[in-house]
XYZ file of C-alpha atoms in Angstrom:
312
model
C 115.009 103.242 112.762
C 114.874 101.839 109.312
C 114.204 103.981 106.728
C 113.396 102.449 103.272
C 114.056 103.904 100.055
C 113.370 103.122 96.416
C 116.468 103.569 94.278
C 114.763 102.787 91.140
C 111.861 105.258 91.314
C 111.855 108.663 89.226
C 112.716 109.718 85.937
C 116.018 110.334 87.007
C 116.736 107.347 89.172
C 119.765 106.019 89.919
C 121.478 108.761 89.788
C 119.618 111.516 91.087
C 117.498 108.915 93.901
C 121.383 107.754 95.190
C 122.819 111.164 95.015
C 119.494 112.380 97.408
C 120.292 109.652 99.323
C 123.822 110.271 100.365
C 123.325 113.713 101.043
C 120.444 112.436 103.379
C 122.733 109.576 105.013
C 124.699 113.148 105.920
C 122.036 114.076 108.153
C 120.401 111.059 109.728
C 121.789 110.052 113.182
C 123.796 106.573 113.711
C 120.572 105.208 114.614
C 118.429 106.158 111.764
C 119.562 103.960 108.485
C 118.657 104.031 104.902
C 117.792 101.261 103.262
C 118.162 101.530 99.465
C 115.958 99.158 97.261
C 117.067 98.226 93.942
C 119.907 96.727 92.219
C 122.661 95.815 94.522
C 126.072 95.892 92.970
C 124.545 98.785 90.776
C 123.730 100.116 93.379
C 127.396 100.126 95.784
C 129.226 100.777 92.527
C 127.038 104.032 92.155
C 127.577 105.106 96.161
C 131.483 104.032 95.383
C 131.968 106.378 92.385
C 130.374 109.272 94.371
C 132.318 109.327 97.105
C 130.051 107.433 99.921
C 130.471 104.433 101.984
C 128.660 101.666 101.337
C 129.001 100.737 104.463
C 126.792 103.936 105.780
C 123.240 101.601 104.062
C 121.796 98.866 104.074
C 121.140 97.307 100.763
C 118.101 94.667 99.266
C 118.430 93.074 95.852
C 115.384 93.977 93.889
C 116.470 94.681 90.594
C 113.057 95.028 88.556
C 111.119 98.409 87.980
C 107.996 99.142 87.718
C 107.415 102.058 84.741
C 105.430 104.954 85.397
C 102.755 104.125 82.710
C 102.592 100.438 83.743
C 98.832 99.415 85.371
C 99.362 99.407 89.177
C 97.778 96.214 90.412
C 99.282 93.783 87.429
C 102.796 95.491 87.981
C 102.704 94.881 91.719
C 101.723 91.277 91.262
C 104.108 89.967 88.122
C 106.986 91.946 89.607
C 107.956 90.818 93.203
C 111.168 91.757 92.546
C 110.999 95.201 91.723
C 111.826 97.909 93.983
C 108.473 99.075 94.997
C 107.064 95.327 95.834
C 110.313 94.439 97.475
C 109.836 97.944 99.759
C 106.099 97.154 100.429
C 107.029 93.197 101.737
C 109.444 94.545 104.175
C 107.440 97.058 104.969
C 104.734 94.763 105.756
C 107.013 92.196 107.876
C 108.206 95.362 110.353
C 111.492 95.220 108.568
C 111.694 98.875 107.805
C 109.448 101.723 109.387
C 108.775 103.569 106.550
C 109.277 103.297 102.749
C 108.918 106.348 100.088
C 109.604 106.024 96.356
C 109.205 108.430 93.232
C 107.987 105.760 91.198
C 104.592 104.802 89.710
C 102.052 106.867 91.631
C 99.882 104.080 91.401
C 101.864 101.111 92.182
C 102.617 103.054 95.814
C 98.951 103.266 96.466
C 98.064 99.492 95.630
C 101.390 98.522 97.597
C 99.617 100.679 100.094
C 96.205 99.481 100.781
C 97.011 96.331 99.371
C 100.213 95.200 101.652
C 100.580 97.401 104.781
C 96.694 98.024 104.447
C 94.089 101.024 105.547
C 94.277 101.520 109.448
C 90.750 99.908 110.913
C 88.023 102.378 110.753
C 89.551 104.942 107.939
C 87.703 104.177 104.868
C 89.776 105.377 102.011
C 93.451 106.897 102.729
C 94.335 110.111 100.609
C 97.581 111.770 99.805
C 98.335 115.130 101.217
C 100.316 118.074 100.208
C 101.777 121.097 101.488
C 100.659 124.563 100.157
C 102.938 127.558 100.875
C 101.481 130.297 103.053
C 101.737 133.606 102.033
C 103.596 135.221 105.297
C 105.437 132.100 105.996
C 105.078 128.489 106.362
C 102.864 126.032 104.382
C 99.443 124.819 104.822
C 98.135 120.421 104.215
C 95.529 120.254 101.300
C 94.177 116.831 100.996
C 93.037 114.512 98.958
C 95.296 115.460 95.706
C 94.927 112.028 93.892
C 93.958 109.278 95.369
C 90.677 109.251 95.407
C 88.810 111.554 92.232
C 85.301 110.408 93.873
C 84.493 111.049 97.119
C 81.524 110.377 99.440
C 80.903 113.227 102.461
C 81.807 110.776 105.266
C 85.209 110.457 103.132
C 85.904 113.978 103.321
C 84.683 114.172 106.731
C 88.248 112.002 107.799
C 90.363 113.702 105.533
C 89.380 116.252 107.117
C 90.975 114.665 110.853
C 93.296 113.047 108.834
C 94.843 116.294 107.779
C 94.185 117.961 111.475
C 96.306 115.272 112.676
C 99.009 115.125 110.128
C 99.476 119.355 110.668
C 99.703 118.487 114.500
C 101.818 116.372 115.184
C 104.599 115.863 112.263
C 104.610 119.962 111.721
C 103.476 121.016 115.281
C 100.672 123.412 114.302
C 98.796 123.651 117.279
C 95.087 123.312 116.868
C 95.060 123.746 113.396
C 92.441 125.119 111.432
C 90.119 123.002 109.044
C 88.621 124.466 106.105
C 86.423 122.933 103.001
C 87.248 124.267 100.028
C 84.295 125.271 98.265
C 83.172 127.463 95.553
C 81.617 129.945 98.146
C 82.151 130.974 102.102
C 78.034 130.260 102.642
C 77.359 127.518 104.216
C 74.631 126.616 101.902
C 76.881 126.974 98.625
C 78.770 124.120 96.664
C 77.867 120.860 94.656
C 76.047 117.794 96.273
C 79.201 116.686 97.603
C 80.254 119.540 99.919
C 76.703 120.377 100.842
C 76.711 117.108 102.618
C 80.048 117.855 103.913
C 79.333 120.947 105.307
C 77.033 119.426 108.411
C 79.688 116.546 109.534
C 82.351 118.757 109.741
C 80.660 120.738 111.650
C 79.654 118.629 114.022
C 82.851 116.820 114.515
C 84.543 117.677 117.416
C 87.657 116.414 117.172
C 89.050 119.291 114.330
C 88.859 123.091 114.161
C 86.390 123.539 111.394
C 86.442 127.396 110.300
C 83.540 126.722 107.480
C 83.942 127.036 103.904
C 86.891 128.442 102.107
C 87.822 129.263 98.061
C 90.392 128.728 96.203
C 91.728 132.328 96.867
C 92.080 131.530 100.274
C 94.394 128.674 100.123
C 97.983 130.646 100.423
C 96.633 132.478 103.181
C 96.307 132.304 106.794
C 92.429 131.885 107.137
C 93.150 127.770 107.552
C 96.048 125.245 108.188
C 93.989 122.153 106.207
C 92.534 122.627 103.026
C 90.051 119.498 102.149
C 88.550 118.364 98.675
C 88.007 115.314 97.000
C 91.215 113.818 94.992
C 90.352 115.160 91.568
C 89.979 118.618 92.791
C 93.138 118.608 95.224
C 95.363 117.332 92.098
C 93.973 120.150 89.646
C 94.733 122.671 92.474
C 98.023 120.831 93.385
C 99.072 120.569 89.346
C 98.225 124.661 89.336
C 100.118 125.657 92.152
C 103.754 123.697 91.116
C 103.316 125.464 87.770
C 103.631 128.604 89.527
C 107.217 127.814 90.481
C 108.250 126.787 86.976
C 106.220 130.433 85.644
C 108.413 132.148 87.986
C 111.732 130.910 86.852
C 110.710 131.557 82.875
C 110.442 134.893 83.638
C 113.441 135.443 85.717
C 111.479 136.258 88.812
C 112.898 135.646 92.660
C 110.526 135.611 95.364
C 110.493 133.616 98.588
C 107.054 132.844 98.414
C 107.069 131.388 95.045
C 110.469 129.595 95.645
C 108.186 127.833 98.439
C 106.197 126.128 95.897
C 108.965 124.133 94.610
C 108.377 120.534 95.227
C 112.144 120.013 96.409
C 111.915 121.778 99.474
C 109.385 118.990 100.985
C 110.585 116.296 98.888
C 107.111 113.949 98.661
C 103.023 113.216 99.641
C 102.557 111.238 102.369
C 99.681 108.751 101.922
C 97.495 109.482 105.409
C 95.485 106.297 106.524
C 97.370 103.363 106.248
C 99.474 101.230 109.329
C 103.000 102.853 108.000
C 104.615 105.794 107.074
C 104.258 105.959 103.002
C 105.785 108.866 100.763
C 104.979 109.217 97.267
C 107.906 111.292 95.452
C 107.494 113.373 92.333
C 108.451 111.701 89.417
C 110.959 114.243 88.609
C 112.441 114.162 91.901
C 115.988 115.803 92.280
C 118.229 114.737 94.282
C 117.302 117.587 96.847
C 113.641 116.116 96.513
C 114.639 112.638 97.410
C 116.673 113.845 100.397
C 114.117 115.996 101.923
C 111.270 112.635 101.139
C 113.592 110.570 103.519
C 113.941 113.470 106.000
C 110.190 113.849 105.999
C 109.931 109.973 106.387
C 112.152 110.398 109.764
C 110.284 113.042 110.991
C 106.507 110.705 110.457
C 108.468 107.941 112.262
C 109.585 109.858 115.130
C 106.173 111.597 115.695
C 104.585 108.064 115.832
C 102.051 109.439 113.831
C 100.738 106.134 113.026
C 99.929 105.390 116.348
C 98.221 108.679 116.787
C 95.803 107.791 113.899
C 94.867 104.433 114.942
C 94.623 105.884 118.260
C 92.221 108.523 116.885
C 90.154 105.670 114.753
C 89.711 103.774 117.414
């Protein structure tokens, strides 16, 4: 197992991406290696003054970055030899099995659909999340940026999608699919989850529970929470500010400590033929390790093979 890594990606990056990256090195097994995009000697002089072996990664030279406010599809192109293009052209020739950066948001999802491409049959891939529960564990809303329009029969796979994802890489069993809506009637909502409403319904390959609100979402009533992209980001924006609220006020509760982005270090980006983690930009080292962990874990469920298999 090759797991590939962006050094360059993040506000903090190098430091805080190589620092995640040794403490991740700590966990994988002999079989499972990192390998670290970015500047090369930088890179082993970095993993040399903190106390790693070099030897312990595997190393490409791709010295360029892409900035977070470049445009996506010009960086991509007039940069092959920045991190995130080098990642996405092995990741395309089979070299690694997975590849996760904290870079430009935007630059992953071209490299995305544009290199390693949208599994046949899925028509737009979205980016999911995890949303803390309120007893324990965490809940997949999706989209949360990928796509800020959305047509029903969209929703209608993030909807499996999602299903799939809470399966088999966090083995909830059957989970439960709700749409998140603006009321519990079936009849309530905008154009968009109106039409929704009916094909989830009728699709029989995920537990739809109906209709759920915004209230709902840290609670047990559903596993997968589904919305077009430029809801999911509002709601996913609102809930990581509840983390920082509860830190300015010198408050300490589990649940809220669950809402830190750390703990699950990245969004996967569902729908296309390899495992793809988008990092938050201000990804701590603790972030970074736990978005290669998560990387391991899509690779070892062979959760792309379970889509295809399920788009078939």
């Amino acid at each position: 197992m090759k797991i590939g890594l962006d050094v360059l990606g993040g506000d903090y990056a190098p430091d805080s991406t190589i620092t995640g990256a040794i403490e991740a090195q700590k966990i994988l097994q002999d079989d499972q290696r990192l390998v670290l995009f970015g500047d090369h000697d930088d890179t082993v002089e970095r993993l040399k003054q903190a106390g790693a072996d070099p030897d312990n990664f595997d190393f490409i030279h791709a010295p360029d970055v892409i900035g977070m406010h470049e445009h996506p599809t010009k960086a991509i192109s007039q940069k092959p030899n920045s991190s995130i293009a080098k990642g996405f052209e092995f990741l395309k020739d089979g070299k690694i099995d997975s590849f996760s950066s904290a870079g430009n948001t935007g630059a992953m999802l071209v490299g995305s659909m544009f290199s390693v491409k949208t599994i046949p049959g899925v028509l737009r891939p979205a980016i999911a999340t995890n949303v803390p529960k309120i007893k324990s564990g965490y809940g997949i809303l999706l989209d949360v940026g990928a796509n800020a329009d959305c047509k029903p029969e969209m929703l209608n796979q993030f909807a499996l999608l999602g299903s799939l994802y809470a399966q088999h890489v966090y083995g909830l069993n059957n989970p439960k699919v709700g749409l998140l809506n603006i009321g519990e009637e079936e009849e309530k909502g905008n154009n968009l989850t109106i039409s929704t409403y009916p094909l989830l319904k009728e699709n029989s390959s995920i537990n739809f529970i109906g209709n759920t609100e915004g209230r709902d979402l840290f609670t047990d009533l559903a596993d997968v929470y589904v919305c077009d992209g430029f809801t999911g980001n509002v709601v996913l924006k609102l809930a990581e500010s509840f983390y920082v609220v509860t830190l300015k006020k010198g408050m300490k509760d589990d649940f809220f400590d669950r809402f830190n982005y750390e703990r699950y270090g990245g969004s996967p980006i569902l729908g296309v033929n390899a495992p793809v983690i988008i990092g938050h930009g201000i990804s701590t080292p603790e972030a970074i390790k736990n978005m290669v962990l998560l990387s391991r874990d899509m690779i070892e469920s062979n959760f792309i093979d379970i889509i295809k298999s399920a788009f078939n």
